[in-house]
XYZ file of C-alpha atoms in Angstrom:
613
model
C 35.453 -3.805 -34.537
C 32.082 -5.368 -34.112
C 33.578 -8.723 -33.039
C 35.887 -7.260 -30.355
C 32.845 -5.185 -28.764
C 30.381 -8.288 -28.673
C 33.145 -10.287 -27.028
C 33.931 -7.928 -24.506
C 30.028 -7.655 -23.948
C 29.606 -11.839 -23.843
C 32.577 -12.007 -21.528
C 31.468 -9.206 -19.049
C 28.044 -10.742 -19.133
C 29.340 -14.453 -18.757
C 31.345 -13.269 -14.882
C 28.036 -11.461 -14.202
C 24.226 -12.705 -13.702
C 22.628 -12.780 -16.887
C 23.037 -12.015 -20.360
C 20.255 -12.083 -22.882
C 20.815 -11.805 -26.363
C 17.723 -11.063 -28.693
C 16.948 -10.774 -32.947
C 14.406 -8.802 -34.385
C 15.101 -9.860 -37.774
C 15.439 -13.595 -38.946
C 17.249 -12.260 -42.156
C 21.621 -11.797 -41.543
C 21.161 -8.318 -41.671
C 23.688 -5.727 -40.707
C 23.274 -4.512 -36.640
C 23.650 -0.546 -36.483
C 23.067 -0.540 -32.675
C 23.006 -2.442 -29.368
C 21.381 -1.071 -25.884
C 23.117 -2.576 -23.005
C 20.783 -2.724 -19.487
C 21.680 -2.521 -16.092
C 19.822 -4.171 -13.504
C 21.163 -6.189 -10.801
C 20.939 -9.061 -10.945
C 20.105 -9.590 -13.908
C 22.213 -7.965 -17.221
C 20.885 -8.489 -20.674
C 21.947 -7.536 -24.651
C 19.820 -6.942 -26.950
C 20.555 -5.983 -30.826
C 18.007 -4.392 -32.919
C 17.163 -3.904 -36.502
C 15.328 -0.488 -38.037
C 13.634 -2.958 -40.431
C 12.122 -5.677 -37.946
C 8.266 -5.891 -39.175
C 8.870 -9.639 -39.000
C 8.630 -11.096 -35.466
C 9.627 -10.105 -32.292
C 11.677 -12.985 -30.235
C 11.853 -11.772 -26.159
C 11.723 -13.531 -23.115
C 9.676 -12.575 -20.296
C 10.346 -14.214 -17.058
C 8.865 -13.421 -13.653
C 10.645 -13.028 -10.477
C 9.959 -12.403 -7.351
C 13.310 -10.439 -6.234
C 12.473 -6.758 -6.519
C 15.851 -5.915 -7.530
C 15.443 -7.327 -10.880
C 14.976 -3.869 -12.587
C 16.265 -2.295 -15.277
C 17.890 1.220 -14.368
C 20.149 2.626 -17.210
C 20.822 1.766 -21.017
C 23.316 2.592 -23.182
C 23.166 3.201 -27.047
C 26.554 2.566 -29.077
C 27.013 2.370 -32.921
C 28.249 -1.022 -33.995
C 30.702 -1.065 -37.720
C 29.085 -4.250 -38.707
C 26.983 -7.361 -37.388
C 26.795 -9.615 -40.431
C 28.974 -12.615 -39.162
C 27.571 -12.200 -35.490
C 26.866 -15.781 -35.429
C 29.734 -17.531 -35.872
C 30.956 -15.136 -33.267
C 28.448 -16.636 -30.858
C 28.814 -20.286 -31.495
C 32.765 -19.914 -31.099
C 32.183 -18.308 -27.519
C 28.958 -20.201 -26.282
C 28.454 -23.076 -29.049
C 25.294 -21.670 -30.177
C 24.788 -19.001 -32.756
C 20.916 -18.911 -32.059
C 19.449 -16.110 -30.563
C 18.120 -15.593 -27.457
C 21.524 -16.528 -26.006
C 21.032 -16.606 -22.276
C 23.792 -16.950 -19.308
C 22.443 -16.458 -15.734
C 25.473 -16.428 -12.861
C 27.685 -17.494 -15.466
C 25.700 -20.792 -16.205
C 24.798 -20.858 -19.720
C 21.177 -21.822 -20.258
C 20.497 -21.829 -23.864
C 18.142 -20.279 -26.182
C 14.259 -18.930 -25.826
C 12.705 -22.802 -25.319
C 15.345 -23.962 -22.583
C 15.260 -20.497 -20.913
C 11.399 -21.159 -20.335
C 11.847 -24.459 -19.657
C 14.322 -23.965 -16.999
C 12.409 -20.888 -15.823
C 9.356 -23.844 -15.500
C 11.736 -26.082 -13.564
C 12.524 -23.493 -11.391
C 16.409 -23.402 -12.351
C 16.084 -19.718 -13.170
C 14.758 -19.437 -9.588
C 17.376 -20.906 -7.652
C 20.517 -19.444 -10.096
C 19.291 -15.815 -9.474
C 18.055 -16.222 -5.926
C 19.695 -18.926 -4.417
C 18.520 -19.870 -0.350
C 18.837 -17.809 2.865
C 21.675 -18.285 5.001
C 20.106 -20.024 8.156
C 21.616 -18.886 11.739
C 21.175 -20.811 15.017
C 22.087 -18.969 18.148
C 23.685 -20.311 21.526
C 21.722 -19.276 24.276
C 24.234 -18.597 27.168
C 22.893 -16.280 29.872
C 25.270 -14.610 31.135
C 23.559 -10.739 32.375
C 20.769 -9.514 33.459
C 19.216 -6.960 30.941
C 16.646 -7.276 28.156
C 18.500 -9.929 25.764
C 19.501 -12.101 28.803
C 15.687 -11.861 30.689
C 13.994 -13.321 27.437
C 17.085 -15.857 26.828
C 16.354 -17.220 30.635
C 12.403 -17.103 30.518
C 12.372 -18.724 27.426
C 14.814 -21.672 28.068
C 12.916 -22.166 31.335
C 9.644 -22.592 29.422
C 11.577 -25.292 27.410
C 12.214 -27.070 30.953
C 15.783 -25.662 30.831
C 17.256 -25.253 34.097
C 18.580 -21.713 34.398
C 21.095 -19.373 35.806
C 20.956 -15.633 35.618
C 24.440 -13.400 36.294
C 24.129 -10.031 36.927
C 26.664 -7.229 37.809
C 26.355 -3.492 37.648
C 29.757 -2.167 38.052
C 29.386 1.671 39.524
C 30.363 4.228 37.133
C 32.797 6.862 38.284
C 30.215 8.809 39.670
C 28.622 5.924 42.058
C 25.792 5.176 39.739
C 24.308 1.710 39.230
C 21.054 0.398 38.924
C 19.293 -3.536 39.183
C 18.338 -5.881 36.771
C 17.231 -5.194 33.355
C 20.068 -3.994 31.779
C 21.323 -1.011 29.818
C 17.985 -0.531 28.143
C 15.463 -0.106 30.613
C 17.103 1.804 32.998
C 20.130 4.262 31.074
C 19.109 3.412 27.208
C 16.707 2.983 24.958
C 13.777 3.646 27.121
C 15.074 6.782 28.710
C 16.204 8.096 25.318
C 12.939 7.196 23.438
C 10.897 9.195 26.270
C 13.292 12.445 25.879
C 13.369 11.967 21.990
C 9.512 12.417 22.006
C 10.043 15.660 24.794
C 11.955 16.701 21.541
C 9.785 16.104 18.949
C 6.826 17.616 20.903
C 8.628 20.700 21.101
C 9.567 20.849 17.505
C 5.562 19.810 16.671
C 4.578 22.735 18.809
C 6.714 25.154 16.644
C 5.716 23.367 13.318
C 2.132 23.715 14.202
C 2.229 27.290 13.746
C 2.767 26.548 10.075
C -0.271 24.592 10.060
C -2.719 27.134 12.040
C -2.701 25.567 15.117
C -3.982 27.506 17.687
C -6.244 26.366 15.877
C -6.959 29.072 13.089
C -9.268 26.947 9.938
C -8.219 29.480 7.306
C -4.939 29.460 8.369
C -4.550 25.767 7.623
C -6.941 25.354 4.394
C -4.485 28.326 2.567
C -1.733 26.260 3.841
C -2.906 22.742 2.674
C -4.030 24.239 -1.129
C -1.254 26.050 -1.659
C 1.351 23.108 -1.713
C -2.041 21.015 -3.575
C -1.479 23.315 -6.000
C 1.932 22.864 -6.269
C 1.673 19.815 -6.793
C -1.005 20.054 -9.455
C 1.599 22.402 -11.602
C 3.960 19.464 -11.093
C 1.912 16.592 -12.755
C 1.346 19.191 -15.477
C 4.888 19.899 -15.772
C 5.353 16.109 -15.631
C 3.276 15.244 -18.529
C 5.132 17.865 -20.671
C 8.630 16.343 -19.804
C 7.206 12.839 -21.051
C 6.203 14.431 -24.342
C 2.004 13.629 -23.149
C -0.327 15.458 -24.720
C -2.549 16.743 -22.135
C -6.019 17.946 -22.844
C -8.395 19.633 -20.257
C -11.546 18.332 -21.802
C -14.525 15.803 -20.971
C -14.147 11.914 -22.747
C -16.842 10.119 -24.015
C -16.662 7.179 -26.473
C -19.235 7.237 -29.922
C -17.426 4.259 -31.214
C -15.421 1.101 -29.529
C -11.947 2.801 -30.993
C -13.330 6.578 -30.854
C -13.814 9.133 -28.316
C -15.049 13.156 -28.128
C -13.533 15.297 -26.342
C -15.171 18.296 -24.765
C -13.612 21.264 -23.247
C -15.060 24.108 -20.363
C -16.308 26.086 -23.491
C -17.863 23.084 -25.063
C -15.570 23.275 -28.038
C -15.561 18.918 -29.214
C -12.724 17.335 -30.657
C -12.236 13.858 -31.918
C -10.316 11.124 -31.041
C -9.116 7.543 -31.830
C -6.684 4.776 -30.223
C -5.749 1.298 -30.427
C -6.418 0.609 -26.469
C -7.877 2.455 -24.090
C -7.565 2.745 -19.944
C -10.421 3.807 -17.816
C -9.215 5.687 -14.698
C -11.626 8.336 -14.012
C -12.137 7.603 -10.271
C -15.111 7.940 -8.110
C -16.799 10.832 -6.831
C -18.597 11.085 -2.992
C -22.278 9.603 -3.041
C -25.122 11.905 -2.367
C -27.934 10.598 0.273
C -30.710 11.263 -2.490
C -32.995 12.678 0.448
C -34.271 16.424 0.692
C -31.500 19.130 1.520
C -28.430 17.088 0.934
C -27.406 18.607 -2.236
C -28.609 22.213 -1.239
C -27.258 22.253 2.312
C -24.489 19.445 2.682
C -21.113 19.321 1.907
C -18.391 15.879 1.232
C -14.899 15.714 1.353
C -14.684 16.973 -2.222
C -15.595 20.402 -0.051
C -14.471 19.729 3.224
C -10.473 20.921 2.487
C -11.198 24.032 1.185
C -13.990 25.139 2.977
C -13.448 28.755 3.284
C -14.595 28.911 7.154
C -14.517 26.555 10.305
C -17.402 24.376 10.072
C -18.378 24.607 13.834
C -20.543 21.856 15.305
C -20.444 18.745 12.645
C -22.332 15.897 11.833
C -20.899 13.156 10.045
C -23.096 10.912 8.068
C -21.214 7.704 7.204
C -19.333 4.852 8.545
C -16.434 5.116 5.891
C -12.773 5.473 6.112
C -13.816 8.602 4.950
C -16.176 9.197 7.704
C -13.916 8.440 10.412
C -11.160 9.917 9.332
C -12.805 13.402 8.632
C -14.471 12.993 12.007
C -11.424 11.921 14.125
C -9.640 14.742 13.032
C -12.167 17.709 12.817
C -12.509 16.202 16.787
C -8.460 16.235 17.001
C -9.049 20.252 15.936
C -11.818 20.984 19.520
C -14.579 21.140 17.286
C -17.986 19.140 18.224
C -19.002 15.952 16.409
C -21.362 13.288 15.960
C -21.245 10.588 13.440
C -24.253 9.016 12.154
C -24.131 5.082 11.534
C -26.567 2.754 9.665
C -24.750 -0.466 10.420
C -21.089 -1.499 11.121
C -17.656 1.091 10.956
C -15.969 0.347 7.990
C -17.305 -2.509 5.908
C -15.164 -4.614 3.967
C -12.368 -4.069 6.987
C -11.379 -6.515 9.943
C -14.435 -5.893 12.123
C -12.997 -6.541 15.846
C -10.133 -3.771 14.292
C -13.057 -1.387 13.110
C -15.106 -1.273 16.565
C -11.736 -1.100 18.439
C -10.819 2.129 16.494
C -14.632 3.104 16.882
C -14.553 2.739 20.421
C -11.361 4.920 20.885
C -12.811 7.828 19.003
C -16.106 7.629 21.289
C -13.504 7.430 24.468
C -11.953 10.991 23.087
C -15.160 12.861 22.518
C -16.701 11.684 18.931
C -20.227 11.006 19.649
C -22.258 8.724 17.522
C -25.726 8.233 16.917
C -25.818 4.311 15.559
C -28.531 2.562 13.591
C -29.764 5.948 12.051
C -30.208 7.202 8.905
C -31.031 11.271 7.949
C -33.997 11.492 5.540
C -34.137 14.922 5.749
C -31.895 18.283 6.142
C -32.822 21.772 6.660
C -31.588 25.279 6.307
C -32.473 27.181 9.995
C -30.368 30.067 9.689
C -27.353 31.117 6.902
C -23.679 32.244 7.559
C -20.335 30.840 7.847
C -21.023 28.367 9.026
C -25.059 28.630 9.439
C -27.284 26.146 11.145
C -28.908 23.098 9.929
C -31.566 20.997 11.403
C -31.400 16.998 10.933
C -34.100 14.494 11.260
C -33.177 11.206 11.459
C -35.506 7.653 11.482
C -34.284 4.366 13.199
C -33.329 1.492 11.510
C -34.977 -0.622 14.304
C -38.114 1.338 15.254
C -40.195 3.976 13.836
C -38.578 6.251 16.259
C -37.416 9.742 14.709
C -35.123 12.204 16.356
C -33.965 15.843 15.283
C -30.201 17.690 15.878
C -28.832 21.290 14.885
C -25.478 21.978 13.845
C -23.410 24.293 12.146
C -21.961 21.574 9.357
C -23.106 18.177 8.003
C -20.912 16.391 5.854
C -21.930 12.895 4.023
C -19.569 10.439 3.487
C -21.712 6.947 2.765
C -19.629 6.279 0.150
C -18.470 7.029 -3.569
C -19.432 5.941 -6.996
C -17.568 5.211 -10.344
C -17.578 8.227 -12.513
C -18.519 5.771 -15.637
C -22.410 6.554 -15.981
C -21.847 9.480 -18.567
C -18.740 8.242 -20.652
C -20.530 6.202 -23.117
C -18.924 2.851 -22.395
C -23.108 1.575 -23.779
C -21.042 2.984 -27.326
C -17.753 1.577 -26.798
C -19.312 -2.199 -25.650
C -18.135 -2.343 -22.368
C -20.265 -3.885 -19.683
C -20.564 -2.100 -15.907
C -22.348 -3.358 -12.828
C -26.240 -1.372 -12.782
C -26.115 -0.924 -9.263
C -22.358 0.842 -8.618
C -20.929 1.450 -11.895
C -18.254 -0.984 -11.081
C -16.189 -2.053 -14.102
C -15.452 -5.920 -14.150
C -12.165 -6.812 -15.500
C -10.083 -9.766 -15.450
C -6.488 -10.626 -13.702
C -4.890 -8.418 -16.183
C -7.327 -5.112 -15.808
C -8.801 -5.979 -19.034
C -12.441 -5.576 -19.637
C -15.149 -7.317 -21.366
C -13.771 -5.221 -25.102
C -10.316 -6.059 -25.569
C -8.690 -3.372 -26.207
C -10.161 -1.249 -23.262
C -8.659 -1.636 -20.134
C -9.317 -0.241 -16.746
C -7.475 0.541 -13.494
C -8.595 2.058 -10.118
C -11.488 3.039 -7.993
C -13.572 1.781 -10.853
C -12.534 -1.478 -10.775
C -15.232 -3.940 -9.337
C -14.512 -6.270 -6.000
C -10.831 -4.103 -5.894
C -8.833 -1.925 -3.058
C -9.779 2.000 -3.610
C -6.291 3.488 -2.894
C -4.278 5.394 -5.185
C -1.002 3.481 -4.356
C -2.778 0.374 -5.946
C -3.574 2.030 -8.874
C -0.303 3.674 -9.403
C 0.754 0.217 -9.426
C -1.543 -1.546 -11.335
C -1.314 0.861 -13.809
C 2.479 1.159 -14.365
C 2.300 -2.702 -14.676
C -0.772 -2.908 -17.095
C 1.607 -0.235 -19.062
C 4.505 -2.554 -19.079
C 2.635 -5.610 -19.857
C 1.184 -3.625 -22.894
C 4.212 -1.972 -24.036
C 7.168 -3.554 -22.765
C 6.211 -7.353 -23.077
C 6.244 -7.791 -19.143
C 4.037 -10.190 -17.269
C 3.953 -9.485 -13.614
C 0.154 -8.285 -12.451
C -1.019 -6.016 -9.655
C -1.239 -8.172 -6.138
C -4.612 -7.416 -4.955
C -4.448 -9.158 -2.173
C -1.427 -8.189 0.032
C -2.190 -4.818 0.051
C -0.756 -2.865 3.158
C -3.124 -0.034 3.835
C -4.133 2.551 6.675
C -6.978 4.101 8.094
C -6.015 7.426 9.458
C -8.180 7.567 12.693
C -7.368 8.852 16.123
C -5.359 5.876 16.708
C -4.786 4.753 13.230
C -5.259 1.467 12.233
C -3.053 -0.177 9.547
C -4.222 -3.634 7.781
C -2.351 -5.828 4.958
C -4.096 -9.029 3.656
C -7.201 -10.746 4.710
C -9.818 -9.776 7.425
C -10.659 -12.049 10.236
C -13.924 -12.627 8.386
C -12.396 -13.153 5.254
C -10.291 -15.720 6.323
C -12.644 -17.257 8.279
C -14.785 -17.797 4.982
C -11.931 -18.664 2.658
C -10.160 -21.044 4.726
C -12.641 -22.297 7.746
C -12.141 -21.053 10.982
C -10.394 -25.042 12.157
C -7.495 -24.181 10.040
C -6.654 -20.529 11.291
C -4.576 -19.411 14.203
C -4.859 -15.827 15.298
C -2.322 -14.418 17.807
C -2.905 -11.127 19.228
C -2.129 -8.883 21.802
C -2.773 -5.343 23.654
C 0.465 -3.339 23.885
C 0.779 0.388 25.070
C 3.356 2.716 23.465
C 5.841 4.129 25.443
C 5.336 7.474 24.276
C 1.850 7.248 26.124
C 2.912 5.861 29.596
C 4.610 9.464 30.918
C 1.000 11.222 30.113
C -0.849 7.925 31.372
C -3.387 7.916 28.214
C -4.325 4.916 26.597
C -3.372 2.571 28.527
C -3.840 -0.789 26.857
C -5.971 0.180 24.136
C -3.321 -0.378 21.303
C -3.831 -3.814 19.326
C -1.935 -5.754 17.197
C -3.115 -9.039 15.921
C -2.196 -11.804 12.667
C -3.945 -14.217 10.969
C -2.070 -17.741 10.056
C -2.815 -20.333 7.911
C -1.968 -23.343 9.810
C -2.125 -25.580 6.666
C 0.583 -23.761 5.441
C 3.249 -23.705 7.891
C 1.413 -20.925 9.544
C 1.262 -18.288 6.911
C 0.484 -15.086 7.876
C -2.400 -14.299 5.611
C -3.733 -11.289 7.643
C -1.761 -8.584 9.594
C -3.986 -6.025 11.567
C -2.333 -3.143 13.737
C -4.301 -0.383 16.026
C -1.809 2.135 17.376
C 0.359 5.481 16.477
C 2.700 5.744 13.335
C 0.369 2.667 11.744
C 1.258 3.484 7.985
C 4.908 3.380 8.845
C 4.304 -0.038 10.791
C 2.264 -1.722 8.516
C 4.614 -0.996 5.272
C 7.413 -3.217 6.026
C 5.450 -6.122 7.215
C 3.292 -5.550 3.910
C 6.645 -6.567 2.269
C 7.324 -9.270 4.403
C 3.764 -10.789 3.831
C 4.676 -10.558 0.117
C 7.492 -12.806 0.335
C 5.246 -15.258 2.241
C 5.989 -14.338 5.758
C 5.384 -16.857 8.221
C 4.407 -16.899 12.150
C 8.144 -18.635 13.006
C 9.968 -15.940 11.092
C 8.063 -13.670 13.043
C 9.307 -15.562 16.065
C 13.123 -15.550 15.036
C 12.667 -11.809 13.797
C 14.542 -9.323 16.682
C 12.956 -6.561 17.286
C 13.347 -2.772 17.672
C 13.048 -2.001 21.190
C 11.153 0.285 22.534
C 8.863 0.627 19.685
C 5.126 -0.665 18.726
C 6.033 -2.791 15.727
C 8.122 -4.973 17.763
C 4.428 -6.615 19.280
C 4.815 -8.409 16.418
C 7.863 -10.396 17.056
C 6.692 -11.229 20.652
C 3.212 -12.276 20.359
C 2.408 -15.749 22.077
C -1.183 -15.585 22.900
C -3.953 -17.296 20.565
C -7.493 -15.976 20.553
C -8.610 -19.928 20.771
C -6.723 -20.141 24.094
C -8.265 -17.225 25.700
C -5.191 -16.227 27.425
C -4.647 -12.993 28.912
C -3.522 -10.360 26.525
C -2.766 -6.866 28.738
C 0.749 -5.799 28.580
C 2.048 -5.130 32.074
C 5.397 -3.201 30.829
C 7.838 -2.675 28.242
């Protein structure tokens, strides 16, 4: 019985992409069970032993193709295993295990599987090369497809001819040149499609408060937060993890105490540990920020409207509190040592700056509060500010109804005892260095997240990073967190989404002789009918002209920028280049499409306005 089910099993993975075959025990031992996995395209076998203390034989081999996954597995009892091997040498003339077929090439055992892996073999069998497609450009019509076709060949020195014919439909309509798109398609339907969606916005924004009730929206927002608390709770249970409302703090490198609201302690040991405890915001550390001011940890359920705001800050944080507390009618200010959002693309940052100061956000830059005071309570009451130059000795005072700080956040790591456990932190953050592989300075104590030093603070990136440090632990993967191509968004006004390096960044890792930087103004359709923001949109990429114009920095200013920036994240991860770009079609009418028409460098000085769609 056992022979006939490992045949069947060898033959169905021989006429499919890969079948791995792994012992656990070096001894001919009888096989009880086999677990069969799923994941195209790549299919592997794998027979286990109860008694396996010995060694543990398993390949690991990175790919880049995303659909390399296992999904589903399948336990079976097996009579009897003992003679497996000659069974394997008759069908693939080796009875050693790892046995290892990929697109029904046989490859060998553990050392040729690596080796070939090395060569790249493994690469090229799974993947194979993209099917290349040349076009023939005959012009022949007038609307959007043939218009670029012509102008394009013409800039090649092509000599061109453009035919054009409208026939009249049985009504007498026709229209000129430009095709179906401008004049009875896409545009047309895009503009009517957003008439829609305004109207359904208007009737969803009752759900949300709007005109514009505070309480109304803050009972709306922590009710489904809570929901979704219950859920992770309810989601630990299902996994079998034990979950323990108390507060961690090591005494020894393997030993932590636990200590919950009533400040009952319990004890606790493990074999590896993960730091993820996250940041909290930063105080100013002057007099009356504590007593009077309030962060984002209090901004979302702040029982009242705050009124008149001041923002102190220059964060994400900052701006994104202050864009849309101006987004709800209410006044605000933003106070600003330096730049708008260090550590981001700086043109990007003062272009999204200079938007929110064009709808109403004031700010008071190169100030910094040193003191806040209580002038009258209530909900909200009034506050005085006094603020000092950074230039001068110049001081100046303001009154409003609501400050909230957002300078920044630090690592909750100061009070956990890591001084116990041996791990090292940065004095002046809190930061936690690690290496490539989230591991810190102690072995066996990892960390992931906010805390990590010189990484992204965004919880996608440590959902990641943390699922693979898991699988790397547990599972014998290899593939690390990419902190590099990260696509990310800032959610101002106009909301600006970013994915690898910044202009600066760039700059300083490759020298400014060996960039290119194309970029371009654009203005979304949905804002021409209302005439707002005209030209103020901006897209621009970074390339690496020594190699073959990589794009090593994508940076987009406009509406729907999280939804924009996601795909060409993806794209950047398989090494996306400036001539794909070029050869990409786009969507028309929409903003991400910029990208697939942008000719202009930022070394030429061209012109970059958009006259039309």
């Amino acid at each position: 019985m056992f022979y006939i089910k490992l045949k069947v099993l060898i033959q169905y993975c021989c006429n499919c992409h890969l079948l791995q075959i792994n012992q656990k025990n070096k001894f001919n031992r009888p096989i009880n069970r086999y677990r069969l996995f799923f994941g195209p395209p790549i299919i592997g076998i794998g027979f286990f032993w109860p008694s396996n203390n010995r060694y543990r034989l398993c390949m690991n081999v990175t790919y880049n193709d995303p659909t390399a996954t296992l999904l589903t597995s399948l336990n079976c009892c097996l009579d009897d295993g003992s003679n497996y091997q000659e069974l394997l040498l008759e069908m693939t003339r080796q009875k050693t295990v790892p046995n290892v077929f990929v697109n029904k090439t046989h490859i060998g055992g553990c050392d040729k599987t690596m080796q070939a892996h090395k060569d790249g073999i493994l690469q090229k069998l799974l993947c194979g090369e993209s099917e290349v497609y040349e076009y023939d450009l005959i012009v022949i019509g007038g609307g959007s497809g043939g218009l670029a076709c012509s102008k394009e060949a013409a800039t090649l020195g092509k000599k061109v001819m453009v035919l054009d014919y409208v026939v009249p439909t049985p009504k007498g309509n026709s229209w000129g040149l430009g095709g179906t798109c401008v004049n009875v398609g896409c545009i047309p339907k895009k503009l009517m499609h957003q008439t829609a969606l305004l109207g359904t916005s208007m009737q969803d924004a009752r759900k949300f408060g709007w005109e514009h009730n505070w309480e109304t929206m803050k009972t709306a927002v922590n009710n489904y937060i809570g929901s979704l608390n219950w859920g992770y709770r309810v989601a630990l249970r299902d996994k079998n993890v034990n979950y323990v409302n108390s507060y961690a703090e090591f005494i020894e490198p393997h030993k932590i105490k636990a200590t919950n609201k009533r400040g009952k302690e319990t004890f606790h040991t493990a074999a590896k540990f993960i730091l993820a405890t996250g940041e909290r915001p930063r105080y100013l550390g002057i007099p009356g920020d504590k007593e009077y001011c309030i962060t984002s940890d209090d901004l979302f359920s702040l029982p009242h409207c705050p009124g008149k705001t001041l923002v102190i800050g220059a964060s994400y944080v900052a701006l994104e509190c202050g864009g849309f507390l101006a987004g709800l009618g209410l006044d605000v200010t933003v106070m600003v040592r330096s730049i708008l959002l260090r550590g981001f693309d700086q043109d990007m940052a003062n272009r999204a700056g200079e938007h929110m100061e064009e709808h109403g956000v004031k700010f008071l830059r190169k100030y910094v509060p040193v003191k806040v005071e209580e002038l009258e309570a209530g909900t909200p009451g009034r506050l005085k500010v006094t603020a000092k130059s950074t230039e001068s000795d110049e001081t100046i005072e303001g009154e409003y109804n609501t400050v909230l700080i957002a300078v920044g956040r630090d690592a909750c790591t100061g009070k956990i005892g890591l001084d116990q456990a041996g791990v090292k932190v940065n004095p002046k953050n809190g930061k936690v260095p690690v290496n490539d592989e989230e591991q810190t300075n102690v072995p066996h104590i990892y960390a992931i997240g906010d805390i990590l030093e010189g990484k992204w603070e965004l919880t996608p990136v440590a959902i990641q990073a943390g699922k693979l440090l898991a699988r790397r632990l547990y599972a014998g993967a290899s593939l690390k967190c990419d902190y590099v191509n990260v696509p990310t968004t800032v959610f101002t006004p106009l909301e600006y989404g970013a994915c690898g390096h910044s202009e600066e960044k760039a700059i300083e890792l490759y020298g400014q002789d060996n960039l290119e930087v194309y970029h371009s103004l654009f203005w979304p359709l949905e804002f021409t009918v209302p005439n707002r923001d005209n030209n103020k949109c901006y897209s621009k990429i970074i390339c690496n002209k020594l190699d073959n114009d990589r794009v090593i920095g994508f940076h987009y200013l406009g509406p729907n920028a999280g939804e924009v920036t996601q795909g060409y994240g993806a794209a950047m991860k398989c090494g996306l280049t400036k001539e794909q770009l070029d050869n990409t079609i786009g969507i028309h009418p929409t903003c991400a499409e910029i990208f697939t028409t942008m000719e202009v460098t930022k070394s030429s000085g061209g012109d970059i306005t958009q006259a039309g769609c």
